[in-house]
Short mmCIF file of C-alpha atoms in Angstrom, two decimals:
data_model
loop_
_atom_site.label_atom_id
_atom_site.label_comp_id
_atom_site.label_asym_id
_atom_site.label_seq_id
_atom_site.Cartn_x
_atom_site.Cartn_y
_atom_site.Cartn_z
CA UNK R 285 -7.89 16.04 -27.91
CA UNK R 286 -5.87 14.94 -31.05
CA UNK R 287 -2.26 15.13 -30.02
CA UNK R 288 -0.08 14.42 -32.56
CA UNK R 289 1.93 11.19 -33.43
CA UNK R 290 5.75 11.07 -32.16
CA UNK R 291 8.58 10.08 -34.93
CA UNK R 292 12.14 8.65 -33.77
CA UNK R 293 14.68 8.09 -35.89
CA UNK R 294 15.22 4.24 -34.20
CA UNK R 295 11.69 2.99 -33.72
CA UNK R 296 9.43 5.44 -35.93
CA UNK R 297 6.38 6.45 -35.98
CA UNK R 298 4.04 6.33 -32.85
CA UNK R 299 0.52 7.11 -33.11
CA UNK R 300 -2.14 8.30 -30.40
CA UNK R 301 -4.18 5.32 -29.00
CA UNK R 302 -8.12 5.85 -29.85
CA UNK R 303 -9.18 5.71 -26.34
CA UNK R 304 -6.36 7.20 -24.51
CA UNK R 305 -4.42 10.27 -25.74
CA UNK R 306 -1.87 9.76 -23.27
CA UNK R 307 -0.78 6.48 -24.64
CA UNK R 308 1.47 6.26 -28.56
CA UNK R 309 1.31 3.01 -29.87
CA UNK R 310 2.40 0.71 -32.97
CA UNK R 311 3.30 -2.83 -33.21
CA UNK R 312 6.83 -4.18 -33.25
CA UNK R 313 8.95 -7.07 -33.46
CA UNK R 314 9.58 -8.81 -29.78
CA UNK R 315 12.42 -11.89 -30.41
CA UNK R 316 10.41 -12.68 -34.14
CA UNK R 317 6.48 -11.82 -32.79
CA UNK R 318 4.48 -9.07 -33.43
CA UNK R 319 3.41 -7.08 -29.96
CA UNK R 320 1.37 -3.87 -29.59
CA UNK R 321 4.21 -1.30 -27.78
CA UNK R 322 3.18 1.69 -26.45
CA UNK R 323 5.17 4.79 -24.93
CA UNK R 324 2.68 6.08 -21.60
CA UNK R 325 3.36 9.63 -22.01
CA UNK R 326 0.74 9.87 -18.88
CA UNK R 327 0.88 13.34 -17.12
CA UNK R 328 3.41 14.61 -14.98
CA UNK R 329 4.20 17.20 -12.63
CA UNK R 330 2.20 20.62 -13.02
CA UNK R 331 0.15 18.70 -15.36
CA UNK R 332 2.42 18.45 -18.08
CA UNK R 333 2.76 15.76 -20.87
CA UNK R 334 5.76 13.57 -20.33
CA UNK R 335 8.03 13.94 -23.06
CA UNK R 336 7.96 11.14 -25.40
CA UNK R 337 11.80 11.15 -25.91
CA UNK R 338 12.05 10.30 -22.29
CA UNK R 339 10.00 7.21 -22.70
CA UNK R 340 12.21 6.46 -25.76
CA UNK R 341 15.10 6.48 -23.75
CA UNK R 342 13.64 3.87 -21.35
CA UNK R 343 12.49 1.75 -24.29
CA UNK R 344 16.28 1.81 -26.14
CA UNK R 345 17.61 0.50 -23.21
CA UNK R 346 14.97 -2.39 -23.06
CA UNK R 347 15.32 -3.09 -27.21
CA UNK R 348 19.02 -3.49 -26.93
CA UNK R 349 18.44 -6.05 -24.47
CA UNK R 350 15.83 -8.23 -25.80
CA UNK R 351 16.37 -11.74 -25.09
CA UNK R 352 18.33 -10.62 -21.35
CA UNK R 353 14.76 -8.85 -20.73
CA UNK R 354 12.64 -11.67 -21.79
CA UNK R 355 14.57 -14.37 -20.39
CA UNK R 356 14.77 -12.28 -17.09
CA UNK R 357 10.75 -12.11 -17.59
CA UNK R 358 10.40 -15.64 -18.22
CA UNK R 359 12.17 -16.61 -14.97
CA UNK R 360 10.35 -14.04 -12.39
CA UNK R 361 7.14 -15.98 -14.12
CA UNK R 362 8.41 -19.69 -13.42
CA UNK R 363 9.25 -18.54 -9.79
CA UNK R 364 6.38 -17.15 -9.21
CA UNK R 365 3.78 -19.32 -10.66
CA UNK R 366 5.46 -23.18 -11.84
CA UNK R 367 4.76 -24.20 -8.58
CA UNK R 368 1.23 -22.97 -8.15
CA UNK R 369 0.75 -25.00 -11.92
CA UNK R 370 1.89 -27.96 -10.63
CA UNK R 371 -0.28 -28.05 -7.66
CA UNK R 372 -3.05 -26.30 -8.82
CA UNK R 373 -3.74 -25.46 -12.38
CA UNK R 374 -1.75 -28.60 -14.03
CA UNK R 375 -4.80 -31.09 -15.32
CA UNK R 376 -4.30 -34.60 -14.61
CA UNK R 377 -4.52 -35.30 -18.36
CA UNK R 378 -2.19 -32.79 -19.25
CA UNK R 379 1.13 -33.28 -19.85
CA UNK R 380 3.93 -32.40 -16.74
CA UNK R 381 6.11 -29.49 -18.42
CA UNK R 382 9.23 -29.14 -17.09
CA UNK R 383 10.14 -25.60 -15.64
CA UNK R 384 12.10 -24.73 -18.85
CA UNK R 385 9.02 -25.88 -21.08
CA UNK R 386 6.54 -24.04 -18.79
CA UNK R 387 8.75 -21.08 -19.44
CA UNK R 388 8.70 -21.14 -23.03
CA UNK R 389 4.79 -21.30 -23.00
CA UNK R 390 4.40 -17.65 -22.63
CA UNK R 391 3.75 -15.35 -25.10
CA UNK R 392 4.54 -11.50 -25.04
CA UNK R 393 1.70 -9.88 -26.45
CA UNK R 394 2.23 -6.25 -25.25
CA UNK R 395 4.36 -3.75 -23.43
CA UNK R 396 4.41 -0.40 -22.37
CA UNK R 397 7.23 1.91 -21.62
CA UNK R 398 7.12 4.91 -19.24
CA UNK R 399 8.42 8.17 -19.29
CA UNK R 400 10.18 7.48 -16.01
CA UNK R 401 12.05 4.32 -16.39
CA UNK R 402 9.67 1.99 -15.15
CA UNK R 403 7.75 -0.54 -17.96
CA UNK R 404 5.83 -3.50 -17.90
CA UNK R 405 5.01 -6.66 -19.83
CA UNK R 406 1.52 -9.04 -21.01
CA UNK R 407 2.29 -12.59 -21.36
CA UNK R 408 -0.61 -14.82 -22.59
CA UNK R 409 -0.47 -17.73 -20.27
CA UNK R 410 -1.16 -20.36 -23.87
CA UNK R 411 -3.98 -21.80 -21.61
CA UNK R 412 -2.02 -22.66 -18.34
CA UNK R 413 -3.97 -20.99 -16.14
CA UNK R 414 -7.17 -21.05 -18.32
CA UNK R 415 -6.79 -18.03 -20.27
CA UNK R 416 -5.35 -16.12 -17.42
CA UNK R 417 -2.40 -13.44 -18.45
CA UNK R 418 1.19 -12.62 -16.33
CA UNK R 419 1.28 -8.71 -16.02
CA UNK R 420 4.78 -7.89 -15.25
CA UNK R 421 6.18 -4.30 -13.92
CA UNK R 422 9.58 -3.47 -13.64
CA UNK R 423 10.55 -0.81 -11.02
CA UNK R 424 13.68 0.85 -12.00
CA UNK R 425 15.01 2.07 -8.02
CA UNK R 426 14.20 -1.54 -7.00
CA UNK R 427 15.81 -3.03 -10.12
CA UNK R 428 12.79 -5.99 -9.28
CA UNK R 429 10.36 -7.61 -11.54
CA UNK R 430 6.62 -7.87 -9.78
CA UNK R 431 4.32 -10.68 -11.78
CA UNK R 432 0.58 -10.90 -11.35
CA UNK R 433 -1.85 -12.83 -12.71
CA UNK R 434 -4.76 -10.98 -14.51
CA UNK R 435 -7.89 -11.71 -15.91
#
């Protein structure tokens, strides 16, 4: 299975991931860092390939709303898990962050986009939660962001 890469005229070229030929990737700018993107072009009815132009479609709407999306992120992550920091995770020797500063901690480090509206987020946790990550899924019917801590 080689499938080819995917070219569009916004956000270029796409290339098949090694391990995965369901998955295009390449790395792109997120508010000034680098992240790994990738378009899930994962199979869909009757077995067919998603169409990667529908997964573009999904993404546009998430790039032209870049620092709405991550500050939306950020916020679903502070609600979630600032208060299980503070009475958990926080070390006595550590410094108390404010929510704003616990916030700002996180660091996008990948995203992928799916062909049917729906995409989701990594954010290295810099250490707060001792090298734990914040997966985050949007669900597009729902319009709701779900956060869970991984690894």
């Amino acid at each position: 299975l080689n499938p080819p890469a995917f070219v569009d005229l916004e956000f270029g070229e796409f290339t098949p991931d090694t391990t995965d030929p369901e998955i295009l990737v390449q790395r792109r700018d997120w508010l000034g860092r680098r992240v790994e993107l990738m378009l899930d072009l994962g199979t869909e009815k009757n077995g067919v390939r998603a169409d990667p132009a529908e997964a573009i479609e999904t993404l546009r709407a998430v790039w032209t709303e870049l620092e709405a999306w991550d500050a939306r992120i950020r916020e679903a992550i502070a609600k979630e898990y600032y208060p299980l920091w503070l009475e958990e995770w926080r070390q006595e020797s550590e410094p108390l962050l404010d929510r704003e500063a616990f916030k700002r901690r996180f660091r996008l480090s990948e995203s992928i986009v799916h062909a049917h509206g729906s995409f989701g987020f990594y954010y290295e946790d810099d250490d707060l939660f001792g090298g734990h990550a914040m997966a985050v899924n949007y669900d597009p019917q729902a319009d709701e962001l779900d956060v869970v801590m991984v690894g």
